[in-house]
Tab-separated table of C-alpha atoms in Angstrom:
chain	number	residue	atom	x	y	z
A	987	GLU	CA	163.528	4.595	26.757
A	988	ASN	CA	160.931	1.821	26.833
A	989	ALA	CA	158.494	3.316	24.309
A	990	VAL	CA	156.830	1.405	21.467
A	991	LEU	CA	156.187	3.436	18.307
A	992	PHE	CA	152.886	2.524	16.608
A	993	ILE	CA	152.489	3.718	13.006
A	994	ASP	CA	148.957	3.400	11.649
A	995	GLU	CA	148.691	3.070	7.839
A	996	ILE	CA	152.427	2.308	7.754
A	997	HIS	CA	152.485	2.009	3.946
A	998	THR	CA	152.304	5.833	3.785
A	999	VAL	CA	155.886	6.214	5.142
A	1000	ILE	CA	157.201	4.926	1.799
A	1001	GLY	CA	157.813	8.050	-0.263
A	1002	ALA	CA	156.714	10.394	2.554
A	1003	GLY	CA	158.869	13.532	2.711
A	1004	ALA	CA	160.952	12.749	-0.378
A	1005	THR	CA	162.084	15.887	-2.231
A	1006	SER	CA	161.888	15.995	-6.042
A	1007	GLY	CA	162.725	12.378	-6.735
A	1008	GLY	CA	165.263	12.003	-3.918
A	1009	ALA	CA	165.454	8.699	-2.077
A	1010	MET	CA	165.604	10.229	1.438
A	1011	ASP	CA	162.039	9.582	2.484
A	1012	ALA	CA	160.656	8.586	5.909
A	1013	SER	CA	161.062	4.849	5.266
A	1014	ASN	CA	164.809	5.187	4.502
A	1015	LEU	CA	165.342	7.331	7.615
A	1016	LEU	CA	163.687	4.622	9.743
A	1017	LYS	CA	165.770	1.722	8.405
A	1018	PRO	CA	169.037	2.328	10.424
A	1019	ALA	CA	167.062	2.801	13.666
A	1020	LEU	CA	165.057	-0.365	13.000
A	1021	ALA	CA	168.172	-2.406	12.122
A	1022	GLY	CA	170.032	-1.212	15.250
A	1023	GLY	CA	167.161	-2.155	17.538
A	1024	LYS	CA	166.897	1.399	18.935
A	1025	LEU	CA	163.300	1.732	17.772
A	1026	ARG	CA	160.558	-0.714	18.763
A	1027	THR	CA	157.931	-0.257	16.074
A	1028	MET	CA	154.526	-1.700	15.245
A	1029	GLY	CA	152.636	-0.799	12.101
A	1030	SER	CA	149.240	-1.568	10.633
A	1031	THR	CA	148.083	-1.735	7.045
A	1032	THR	CA	145.696	-3.728	4.848
A	1033	TYR	CA	146.538	-6.714	2.636
A	1034	LYS	CA	146.038	-4.616	-0.501
A	1035	GLU	CA	148.330	-1.746	0.591
A	1036	PHE	CA	150.920	-4.196	1.947
A	1037	ARG	CA	151.106	-5.937	-1.424
A	1038	GLN	CA	151.016	-2.774	-3.562
A	1039	HIS	CA	153.350	-0.476	-1.576
A	1040	PHE	CA	155.016	-1.937	1.517
A	1041	GLU	CA	156.185	-5.245	0.031
A	1042	LYS	CA	157.868	-3.462	-2.899
A	1043	ASP	CA	160.425	-1.922	-0.511
A	1044	ARG	CA	162.113	-5.242	0.301
A	1045	ALA	CA	164.688	-3.715	2.675
A	1046	LEU	CA	161.976	-2.157	4.845
A	1047	ALA	CA	159.666	-5.202	4.682
A	1048	ARG	CA	162.362	-7.619	5.978
A	1049	ARG	CA	162.901	-5.425	9.075
A	1050	PHE	CA	159.303	-6.184	10.099
A	1051	GLN	CA	157.660	-9.487	10.925
A	1052	LYS	CA	154.332	-9.833	9.147
A	1053	ILE	CA	151.468	-10.852	11.460
A	1054	ASP	CA	148.023	-11.549	9.972
A	1055	VAL	CA	145.176	-10.184	12.094
A	1056	ASN	CA	142.108	-12.175	11.108
A	1057	GLU	CA	138.475	-11.197	11.534
A	1058	PRO	CA	137.338	-12.142	15.074
A	1059	SER	CA	134.758	-14.882	15.548
A	1060	VAL	CA	131.177	-14.038	16.552
A	1061	GLU	CA	131.936	-14.918	20.203
A	1062	ASP	CA	135.066	-12.727	20.257
A	1063	ALA	CA	133.183	-9.853	18.608
A	1064	VAL	CA	130.480	-10.087	21.314
A	1065	LYS	CA	133.216	-9.757	23.995
A	1066	ILE	CA	134.702	-6.729	22.174
A	1067	LEU	CA	131.294	-5.021	22.030
A	1068	ARG	CA	130.669	-5.716	25.721
A	1069	GLY	CA	133.957	-3.916	26.435
A	1070	ILE	CA	133.103	-0.772	24.451
A	1071	LYS	CA	129.378	-0.778	25.329
A	1072	PRO	CA	129.721	1.744	28.247
A	1073	TYR	CA	131.294	4.374	25.936
A	1074	PHE	CA	128.384	4.196	23.475
A	1075	GLU	CA	125.847	4.197	26.331
A	1076	ASP	CA	127.362	7.422	27.706
A	1077	HIS	CA	127.549	9.014	24.263
A	1078	HIS	CA	123.955	8.224	23.204
A	1079	SER	CA	122.384	8.314	26.724
A	1080	VAL	CA	120.824	4.853	26.255
A	1081	LYS	CA	121.310	1.328	27.609
A	1082	TYR	CA	121.961	-1.711	25.391
A	1083	THR	CA	120.552	-5.087	26.434
A	1084	ALA	CA	122.773	-8.193	26.300
A	1085	ASP	CA	120.483	-9.628	23.598
A	1086	ALA	CA	120.874	-6.446	21.508
A	1087	ILE	CA	124.687	-6.775	21.586
A	1088	ARG	CA	124.597	-10.445	20.533
A	1089	THR	CA	121.939	-9.825	17.857
A	1090	SER	CA	123.928	-6.921	16.371
A	1091	VAL	CA	126.990	-9.175	15.979
A	1092	GLU	CA	125.084	-12.171	14.575
A	1093	LEU	CA	123.032	-10.136	12.080
A	1094	ALA	CA	126.014	-7.988	11.015
A	1095	HIS	CA	128.044	-11.160	10.403
A	1096	ARG	CA	125.230	-12.652	8.329
A	1097	TYR	CA	123.923	-9.684	6.328
A	1098	ILE	CA	126.572	-6.912	6.190
A	1099	ASN	CA	129.136	-8.509	3.912
A	1100	ASP	CA	131.080	-5.474	2.713
A	1101	ARG	CA	132.599	-4.872	6.186
A	1102	LYS	CA	134.230	-7.128	8.771
A	1103	LEU	CA	133.497	-7.781	12.435
A	1104	PRO	CA	133.636	-6.049	14.888
A	1105	ASP	CA	133.480	-2.869	12.754
A	1106	SER	CA	130.121	-3.742	11.154
A	1107	ALA	CA	128.526	-4.612	14.536
A	1108	ILE	CA	129.881	-1.392	16.122
A	1109	ASP	CA	128.245	0.606	13.311
A	1110	VAL	CA	124.932	-1.158	14.036
A	1111	ILE	CA	124.827	-0.345	17.779
A	1112	ASP	CA	126.096	3.192	17.088
A	1113	GLU	CA	123.337	3.830	14.541
A	1114	ALA	CA	120.690	2.226	16.788
A	1115	GLY	CA	121.653	4.655	19.571
A	1116	ALA	CA	121.885	7.671	17.259
A	1117	ALA	CA	118.440	6.882	15.776
A	1118	GLN	CA	116.830	7.667	19.152
A	1119	HIS	CA	117.998	11.298	18.877
A	1120	LEU	CA	115.979	11.703	15.659
A	1121	VAL	CA	112.621	11.030	17.354
A	1122	ALA	CA	110.735	13.358	19.702
A	1123	ALA	CA	112.070	13.430	23.289
A	1124	SER	CA	108.815	11.979	24.637
A	1125	LYS	CA	109.059	8.944	22.304
A	1126	ARG	CA	112.758	8.139	22.841
A	1127	ARG	CA	113.587	4.713	24.216
A	1128	LYS	CA	116.012	4.499	27.121
A	1129	THR	CA	116.868	0.868	26.351
A	1130	ILE	CA	117.935	-0.474	22.948
A	1131	GLY	CA	116.681	-4.030	22.404
A	1132	THR	CA	116.686	-6.676	19.694
A	1133	LYS	CA	113.875	-5.042	17.709
A	1134	GLU	CA	115.755	-1.726	17.251
A	1135	VAL	CA	118.954	-3.549	16.229
A	1136	GLU	CA	117.062	-5.651	13.643
A	1137	ALA	CA	115.519	-2.502	12.160
A	1138	VAL	CA	118.983	-0.903	11.764
A	1139	VAL	CA	120.493	-4.021	10.135
A	1140	ALA	CA	117.472	-4.225	7.809
A	1141	LYS	CA	118.052	-0.605	6.766
A	1142	ILE	CA	121.819	-1.038	6.214
A	1143	ALA	CA	121.505	-4.365	4.340
A	1144	ARG	CA	118.232	-3.368	2.584
A	1145	ILE	CA	116.322	-6.480	3.700
A	1146	PRO	CA	113.041	-6.927	5.619
A	1147	PRO	CA	113.402	-7.096	9.443
A	1148	LYS	CA	113.749	-10.589	10.951
A	1149	ASN	CA	110.782	-10.154	13.294
A	1150	VAL	CA	108.359	-9.286	10.519
A	1151	SER	CA	105.844	-6.544	11.230
A	1152	LYS	CA	102.075	-7.133	11.345
A	1153	ASP	CA	101.744	-5.802	7.762
A	1154	ASP	CA	104.367	-8.293	6.562
A	1155	VAL	CA	102.637	-11.164	8.342
A	1156	ILE	CA	99.373	-10.325	6.548
A	1157	VAL	CA	101.183	-10.168	3.166
A	1158	LEU	CA	102.876	-13.552	3.750
A	1159	LYS	CA	99.673	-15.160	5.021
A	1160	ASP	CA	97.704	-14.009	1.963
A	1161	LEU	CA	100.576	-14.391	-0.537
A	1162	GLU	CA	99.170	-17.479	-2.276
A	1163	ALA	CA	95.636	-16.057	-2.461
A	1164	SER	CA	96.938	-12.662	-3.702
A	1165	LEU	CA	98.872	-14.280	-6.558
A	1166	LYS	CA	95.938	-16.518	-7.522
A	1167	ARG	CA	93.752	-13.407	-7.823
A	1168	VAL	CA	95.966	-11.977	-10.586
A	1169	VAL	CA	97.354	-15.112	-12.314
A	1170	PHE	CA	94.754	-17.686	-13.328
A	1171	GLY	CA	94.935	-21.430	-13.922
A	1172	GLN	CA	98.467	-21.913	-12.503
A	1173	ASP	CA	97.750	-22.935	-8.911
A	1174	ALA	CA	100.578	-25.517	-8.660
A	1175	ALA	CA	103.263	-22.965	-9.588
A	1176	ILE	CA	101.902	-20.347	-7.199
A	1177	SER	CA	101.648	-22.838	-4.296
A	1178	ALA	CA	105.291	-23.940	-4.747
A	1179	LEU	CA	106.516	-20.335	-4.881
A	1180	SER	CA	104.589	-19.099	-1.852
A	1181	SER	CA	105.746	-22.139	0.186
A	1182	ALA	CA	109.390	-21.298	-0.607
A	1183	ILE	CA	108.965	-17.659	0.474
A	1184	LYS	CA	107.310	-18.670	3.767
A	1185	LEU	CA	110.009	-21.302	4.397
A	1186	ALA	CA	112.797	-18.739	3.938
A	1187	ARG	CA	111.112	-16.029	6.024
A	1188	ALA	CA	110.500	-18.533	8.835
A	1189	GLY	CA	114.285	-19.205	8.821
A	1190	LEU	CA	113.987	-22.898	7.854
A	1191	ARG	CA	115.837	-22.752	4.510
A	1192	GLU	CA	119.574	-23.511	4.216
A	1193	PRO	CA	121.163	-20.174	5.168
A	1194	GLU	CA	123.676	-20.029	2.278
A	1195	LYS	CA	121.199	-20.654	-0.571
A	1196	PRO	CA	118.893	-18.166	-2.337
A	1197	ILE	CA	115.261	-18.101	-1.148
A	1198	GLY	CA	114.243	-20.243	-4.125
A	1199	ASN	CA	115.600	-21.491	-7.479
A	1200	TYR	CA	112.781	-22.218	-9.917
A	1201	LEU	CA	112.535	-23.028	-13.604
A	1202	PHE	CA	109.116	-22.211	-15.057
A	1203	ALA	CA	108.486	-24.260	-18.201
A	1204	GLY	CA	105.409	-24.147	-20.383
A	1205	PRO	CA	103.746	-22.699	-23.486
A	1206	THR	CA	103.756	-19.012	-24.374
A	1207	GLY	CA	101.282	-16.573	-22.841
A	1208	VAL	CA	100.181	-18.608	-19.787
A	1209	GLY	CA	101.589	-16.310	-17.093
A	1210	LYS	CA	105.188	-17.457	-16.405
A	1211	THR	CA	106.645	-13.931	-16.461
A	1212	GLU	CA	103.465	-12.515	-14.919
A	1213	VAL	CA	103.857	-14.709	-11.790
A	1214	ALA	CA	107.350	-13.268	-11.202
A	1215	LYS	CA	106.133	-9.677	-11.733
A	1216	GLN	CA	103.172	-10.114	-9.396
A	1217	LEU	CA	105.367	-11.824	-6.760
A	1218	ALA	CA	107.738	-8.832	-6.666
A	1219	ASP	CA	104.773	-6.463	-6.563
A	1220	THR	CA	103.051	-8.360	-3.718
A	1221	LEU	CA	106.233	-8.630	-1.608
A	1222	GLY	CA	107.084	-4.989	-2.310
A	1223	VAL	CA	110.614	-5.785	-3.566
A	1224	GLU	CA	112.502	-4.903	-6.744
A	1225	LEU	CA	112.078	-7.021	-9.899
A	1226	LEU	CA	115.365	-7.449	-11.798
A	1227	ARG	CA	114.491	-8.763	-15.269
A	1228	PHE	CA	117.069	-10.002	-17.772
A	1229	ASP	CA	115.954	-11.083	-21.230
A	1230	MET	CA	118.304	-13.972	-21.979
A	1231	SER	CA	117.874	-13.611	-25.754
A	1232	GLU	CA	120.457	-10.796	-25.360
A	1233	TYR	CA	123.027	-13.365	-24.147
A	1234	MET	CA	123.151	-15.732	-27.125
A	1235	GLU	CA	126.932	-15.389	-27.582
A	1236	LYS	CA	129.507	-17.110	-25.366
A	1237	HIS	CA	131.288	-13.857	-24.501
A	1238	ALA	CA	128.022	-12.129	-23.488
A	1239	VAL	CA	128.508	-13.550	-19.979
A	1240	SER	CA	130.921	-10.630	-19.385
A	1241	ARG	CA	127.904	-8.287	-19.526
A	1242	LEU	CA	126.472	-10.074	-16.475
A	1243	ILE	CA	129.572	-10.231	-14.236
A	1244	GLY	CA	131.885	-7.665	-15.896
A	1245	ALA	CA	134.718	-7.928	-18.432
A	1246	PRO	CA	137.955	-9.653	-17.294
A	1247	PRO	CA	141.276	-7.705	-16.962
A	1248	GLY	CA	142.795	-6.669	-20.282
A	1249	TYR	CA	139.438	-6.400	-22.058
A	1250	VAL	CA	137.495	-3.304	-23.047
A	1251	GLY	CA	134.930	-2.415	-20.381
A	1252	PHE	CA	136.939	-3.763	-17.418
A	1253	ASP	CA	136.314	-0.496	-15.540
A	1254	GLN	CA	132.529	-0.995	-15.811
A	1255	GLY	CA	130.582	-3.341	-13.548
A	1256	GLY	CA	128.490	-6.349	-14.525
A	1257	MET	CA	124.743	-5.817	-14.927
A	1258	LEU	CA	123.752	-8.819	-12.802
A	1259	THR	CA	126.300	-8.338	-9.999
A	1260	ASP	CA	125.694	-4.572	-9.774
A	1261	GLY	CA	121.911	-5.020	-9.869
A	1262	VAL	CA	121.835	-7.549	-7.015
A	1263	ASP	CA	124.421	-5.535	-5.043
A	1264	GLN	CA	122.115	-2.485	-5.168
A	1265	HIS	CA	118.935	-4.534	-4.493
A	1266	PRO	CA	119.968	-7.488	-2.299
A	1267	HIS	CA	116.324	-8.395	-1.583
A	1268	CYS	CA	114.692	-8.863	-4.984
A	1269	VAL	CA	113.016	-11.199	-7.443
A	1270	LEU	CA	115.559	-12.045	-10.168
A	1271	LEU	CA	113.804	-13.030	-13.394
A	1272	LEU	CA	115.868	-14.593	-16.194
A	1273	ASP	CA	113.364	-14.640	-19.044
A	1274	GLU	CA	113.534	-17.054	-22.014
A	1275	MET	CA	116.400	-18.984	-20.411
A	1276	GLU	CA	116.863	-21.502	-23.248
A	1277	LYS	CA	117.758	-18.634	-25.659
A	1278	ALA	CA	121.013	-17.920	-23.765
A	1279	HIS	CA	124.325	-19.607	-24.637
A	1280	PRO	CA	124.776	-22.813	-22.554
A	1281	ASP	CA	127.981	-21.396	-21.002
A	1282	VAL	CA	125.912	-18.608	-19.429
A	1283	TYR	CA	124.136	-21.266	-17.313
A	1284	ASN	CA	127.457	-22.153	-15.680
A	1285	ILE	CA	127.757	-18.849	-13.798
A	1286	LEU	CA	124.446	-19.647	-12.104
A	1287	LEU	CA	125.710	-22.921	-10.590
A	1288	GLN	CA	127.480	-21.272	-7.639
A	1289	VAL	CA	124.573	-18.813	-7.240
A	1290	MET	CA	122.047	-21.641	-6.835
A	1291	ASP	CA	124.300	-23.693	-4.534
A	1292	HIS	CA	126.093	-21.116	-2.373
A	1293	GLY	CA	124.156	-17.884	-2.891
A	1294	LYS	CA	127.285	-16.013	-4.026
A	1295	LEU	CA	128.666	-14.655	-7.296
A	1296	THR	CA	132.102	-13.083	-7.752
A	1297	ASP	CA	132.423	-10.215	-10.226
A	1298	HIS	CA	135.436	-9.285	-12.382
A	1299	ASN	CA	137.048	-7.305	-9.519
A	1300	GLY	CA	136.863	-10.205	-7.073
A	1301	ARG	CA	133.995	-8.627	-5.110
A	1302	THR	CA	131.510	-11.201	-3.791
A	1303	VAL	CA	127.820	-10.392	-4.281
A	1304	ASP	CA	125.305	-11.974	-1.903
A	1305	PHE	CA	122.291	-13.755	-3.471
A	1306	ARG	CA	120.867	-15.234	-0.233
A	1307	ASN	CA	117.854	-12.900	-0.185
A	1308	VAL	CA	117.014	-13.343	-3.886
A	1309	VAL	CA	114.159	-15.359	-5.389
A	1310	LEU	CA	115.675	-16.743	-8.621
A	1311	ILE	CA	113.084	-17.483	-11.309
A	1312	MET	CA	113.965	-18.673	-14.815
A	1313	THR	CA	111.355	-19.070	-17.548
A	1314	SER	CA	111.654	-21.345	-20.563
A	1315	ASN	CA	109.567	-22.463	-23.530
A	1316	ALA	CA	111.528	-25.736	-23.754
A	1317	GLY	CA	109.042	-28.570	-24.187
A	1318	ALA	CA	106.159	-26.291	-25.199
A	1319	SER	CA	106.134	-27.573	-28.799
A	1320	GLU	CA	106.001	-31.203	-27.546
A	1321	GLN	CA	103.023	-30.388	-25.323
A	1322	ALA	CA	101.230	-28.588	-28.150
A	1323	LYS	CA	101.119	-31.736	-30.340
A	1324	GLU	CA	97.928	-33.786	-30.459
A	1325	ALA	CA	97.749	-36.513	-27.801
A	1326	ILE	CA	98.011	-40.128	-28.943
A	1327	GLY	CA	95.562	-42.727	-27.569
A	1328	PHE	CA	92.050	-42.774	-26.185
A	1329	GLY	CA	90.841	-40.640	-23.299
A	1330	ARG	CA	93.706	-38.109	-23.504
A	1331	ASP	CA	92.919	-34.566	-24.523
A	1332	ARG	CA	96.500	-33.285	-24.181
A	1333	ARG	CA	100.019	-34.606	-23.696
A	1334	THR	CA	101.528	-34.668	-20.211
A	1335	GLY	CA	105.169	-35.361	-19.334
A	1336	GLU	CA	106.604	-34.971	-22.863
A	1337	ASP	CA	108.099	-31.583	-21.923
A	1338	THR	CA	110.436	-33.221	-19.356
A	1339	ALA	CA	112.595	-34.841	-22.055
A	1340	ALA	CA	113.004	-31.487	-23.859
A	1341	ILE	CA	114.058	-29.764	-20.610
A	1342	GLU	CA	116.611	-32.540	-19.958
A	1343	ARG	CA	118.045	-32.023	-23.462
A	1344	THR	CA	118.309	-28.245	-23.010
A	1345	PHE	CA	119.716	-28.040	-19.461
A	1346	THR	CA	122.674	-30.029	-18.083
A	1347	PRO	CA	122.232	-32.463	-15.142
A	1348	GLU	CA	124.307	-30.323	-12.735
A	1349	PHE	CA	122.115	-27.313	-13.569
A	1350	ARG	CA	118.828	-29.204	-13.083
A	1351	ASN	CA	120.118	-30.793	-9.877
A	1352	ARG	CA	120.493	-27.364	-8.242
A	1353	LEU	CA	116.928	-26.270	-8.992
A	1354	ASP	CA	114.366	-26.483	-6.194
A	1355	ALA	CA	111.716	-27.425	-8.735
A	1356	VAL	CA	110.933	-27.426	-12.444
A	1357	ILE	CA	107.370	-26.104	-12.485
A	1358	SER	CA	105.399	-26.980	-15.612
A	1359	PHE	CA	102.778	-24.399	-16.551
A	1360	ALA	CA	99.672	-25.880	-18.134
A	1361	PRO	CA	98.026	-24.345	-21.221
A	1362	LEU	CA	95.417	-21.766	-20.241
A	1363	PRO	CA	92.119	-23.607	-19.521
A	1364	LYS	CA	88.970	-22.228	-21.152
A	1365	GLU	CA	87.228	-21.980	-17.751
A	1366	VAL	CA	89.488	-19.113	-16.593
A	1367	ILE	CA	89.270	-17.031	-19.789
A	1368	MET	CA	86.416	-14.891	-18.376
A	1369	ARG	CA	88.612	-13.922	-15.421
A	1370	VAL	CA	91.429	-13.013	-17.841
A	1371	VAL	CA	88.964	-10.811	-19.795
A	1372	GLU	CA	87.985	-9.097	-16.539
A	1373	LYS	CA	91.640	-8.521	-15.617
A	1374	PHE	CA	92.497	-7.020	-19.030
A	1375	VAL	CA	89.468	-4.686	-18.962
A	1376	LEU	CA	90.323	-3.562	-15.409
A	1377	GLN	CA	93.879	-2.788	-16.585
A	1378	LEU	CA	92.431	-0.736	-19.457
A	1379	GLU	CA	90.159	1.098	-17.015
A	1380	ALA	CA	93.163	1.871	-14.781
A	1381	GLN	CA	94.921	3.413	-17.817
A	1382	LEU	CA	91.828	5.558	-18.525
A	1383	MET	CA	91.342	6.658	-14.900
A	1384	ASP	CA	93.334	9.893	-15.233
A	1385	ARG	CA	91.138	10.814	-18.251
A	1386	ASN	CA	87.984	10.283	-16.139
A	1387	VAL	CA	86.698	7.461	-18.373
A	1388	THR	CA	84.997	4.333	-16.990
A	1389	ILE	CA	84.088	1.131	-18.839
A	1390	GLU	CA	80.900	-0.885	-18.336
A	1391	LEU	CA	81.325	-4.356	-19.819
A	1392	SER	CA	78.229	-6.523	-20.261
A	1393	THR	CA	78.424	-10.272	-19.608
A	1394	LYS	CA	77.654	-10.976	-23.299
A	1395	ALA	CA	80.520	-8.709	-24.390
A	1396	ALA	CA	82.888	-10.486	-21.983
A	1397	GLU	CA	81.826	-13.861	-23.408
A	1398	TRP	CA	82.326	-12.547	-26.981
A	1399	LEU	CA	85.871	-11.337	-26.119
A	1400	GLY	CA	86.659	-14.654	-24.420
A	1401	GLU	CA	85.446	-16.644	-27.446
A	1402	LYS	CA	87.374	-14.537	-29.984
A	1403	GLY	CA	90.553	-14.232	-27.889
A	1404	TYR	CA	90.914	-17.796	-26.594
A	1405	ASP	CA	93.694	-19.904	-28.085
A	1406	ALA	CA	94.906	-22.933	-26.095
A	1407	LYS	CA	98.323	-22.885	-27.821
A	1408	MET	CA	98.996	-19.139	-27.545
A	1409	GLY	CA	97.656	-18.369	-24.053
A	1410	ALA	CA	96.324	-14.952	-23.055
A	1411	ARG	CA	98.221	-12.783	-25.562
A	1412	PRO	CA	95.695	-13.187	-28.444
A	1413	LEU	CA	93.014	-11.870	-26.060
A	1414	GLY	CA	95.095	-8.718	-25.550
A	1415	ARG	CA	95.220	-8.241	-29.330
A	1416	VAL	CA	91.410	-8.698	-29.630
A	1417	ILE	CA	90.825	-6.062	-26.927
A	1418	GLN	CA	93.262	-3.706	-28.673
A	1419	GLU	CA	91.558	-4.185	-32.046
A	1420	HIS	CA	87.909	-3.955	-30.932
A	1421	ILE	CA	88.011	-1.650	-27.882
A	1422	LYS	CA	91.260	0.344	-27.686
A	1423	LYS	CA	91.445	1.460	-31.338
A	1424	PRO	CA	87.859	2.882	-31.466
A	1425	LEU	CA	88.457	4.560	-28.074
A	1426	ALA	CA	91.670	6.270	-29.234
A	1427	GLU	CA	89.748	8.434	-31.753
A	1428	GLU	CA	87.076	9.361	-29.183
A	1429	LEU	CA	89.663	10.164	-26.466
A	1430	LEU	CA	91.583	12.533	-28.717
A	1431	PHE	CA	88.870	14.210	-30.781
A	1432	GLY	CA	85.423	12.874	-29.824
A	1433	LYS	CA	82.959	12.510	-26.968
A	1434	LEU	CA	85.503	11.243	-24.406
A	1435	ALA	CA	87.858	14.236	-24.634
A	1436	LYS	CA	86.541	15.442	-21.244
A	1437	GLY	CA	85.757	11.999	-19.801
A	1438	GLY	CA	82.662	9.810	-19.817
A	1439	VAL	CA	81.373	6.239	-19.780
A	1440	VAL	CA	81.905	3.522	-22.404
A	1441	LYS	CA	79.254	0.788	-22.428
A	1442	VAL	CA	80.483	-2.352	-24.185
A	1443	GLY	CA	77.793	-4.718	-25.492
A	1444	VAL	CA	77.121	-7.083	-28.403
A	1445	LYS	CA	74.914	-6.278	-31.401
A	1446	LYS	CA	74.378	-8.607	-34.407
A	1447	GLY	CA	77.294	-10.824	-33.378
A	1448	GLU	CA	79.775	-7.929	-33.203
A	1449	LEU	CA	81.086	-5.817	-30.326
A	1450	ASP	CA	79.165	-2.561	-29.908
A	1451	LEU	CA	80.482	0.505	-28.036
A	1452	THR	CA	78.026	3.079	-26.653
A	1453	ILE	CA	79.799	6.256	-25.566
A	1454	LEU	CA	78.301	8.753	-23.106
A	1455	SER	CA	80.301	11.952	-22.693
A	1456	ALA	CA	80.791	13.604	-19.285
A	1457	GLU	CA	78.286	16.382	-20.115
A	1458	ASN	CA	75.534	13.839	-20.983
A	1459	PRO	CA	72.766	13.836	-18.305
A	1460	LYS	CA	72.258	10.049	-18.773
A	1461	LEU	CA	75.716	9.367	-17.302
A	1462	THR	CA	75.596	6.591	-14.683
A	1463	GLY	CA	78.356	5.249	-12.477
A	1464	ASN	CA	76.875	1.799	-11.925
A	1465	LYS	CA	79.039	-1.128	-13.008
A	1466	PRO	CA	77.768	-4.576	-13.917
A	1467	PRO	CA	78.516	-7.330	-11.383
A	1468	LEU	CA	81.380	-8.648	-13.541
A	1469	LEU	CA	83.680	-5.712	-12.704
A	1470	THR	CA	82.623	-5.053	-9.117
A	1471	ALA	CA	84.041	-8.340	-7.805
A	1472	GLU	CA	87.129	-7.933	-5.634
């Protein structure tokens, strides 16, 4: 008599039970009872299903009053979780602290964007309890605290835990020094980057912005791209690299965020939105930024300001845990010109005007910093030689070949490979020409087929390679001091 009928997923009654095109389905059978007031009914559905199915049956829709149930606030979600906490405690045989409940709601609200509260927070406490059953009985925790909840959210959202572990603290503390060990002569750029990472991880950056928005400007071959690669490597996160010379046309922006409705490729996702969705914590490198069409810059405005980008399906992708780095050669030609006046060996500041011409004011205004990379100074070229030779040795490690480079040979390579305008790339070509090419023959057919030692020296003003095969009794494993430095 006084019953209330609740129909979950009420959009499914439309067409349910209809026989071979007949109109007598469940929704039409309900209409007289609903109109007469004999049946007190509540139904639930989502916005999408309501619009696509339920709203199309106008006669049925007008018999119901539409009530929007919004996502609860953080405070309301905490109260909901306190209410259901005893059921999860009984099920998982654990106790949840009050801090764990609040933390699960706050972190789920901030980091788990594809689901709403309280559902996302319930999943967090459920998984935190279930995780205890996967460890040995002697190591199980009877009480779930903040630390366990943070670990679960970090796993679901694929981000580092908020209370960083000891290993993470060491990485962050030594971040600047680690980058300076592999990229030489660019201390200002590295200092700015490492400060931004520490600021974000300490929780002092604006919560809706990416970790950092940087434009690296400077001549070719001085380490702009290398800084981004080494940063991702040091932090242990994914590097997403987009070469912007592929986006020279206005319509190429659809490759980044997906094609709009009515266009070919609408069913496929955008490369940028899909990439960041799969790796929310990453270093995003947009290489050679000035080569892209100016309209492509416009999609980055909301990313740099609000940390969000909407793809062609209306799905919002979160960029708040991304380090955005753009590289550009704008202004490099101005800097390369001879300096005018006395006491100046190179131009400084001329690149700023070129950057202002290339990038619009609203784009530049959203950058945290435009970091100018200086041409590679001659003082660091020996360290670049050492780095390149160590990379070559790493490639030869599986073939059991080691390289012993004399100081004179390193100086010869530095002299031949140094070019202030072209950076470190000419040095790579010199090493390829004078060391790699002679070694290729020996590795395939000669003395190094089974491993050995290559001693690199200088004779009569030219590079001289002395090769000792693995069977040779004179084989020594001692390296000169140049390559034993950490």
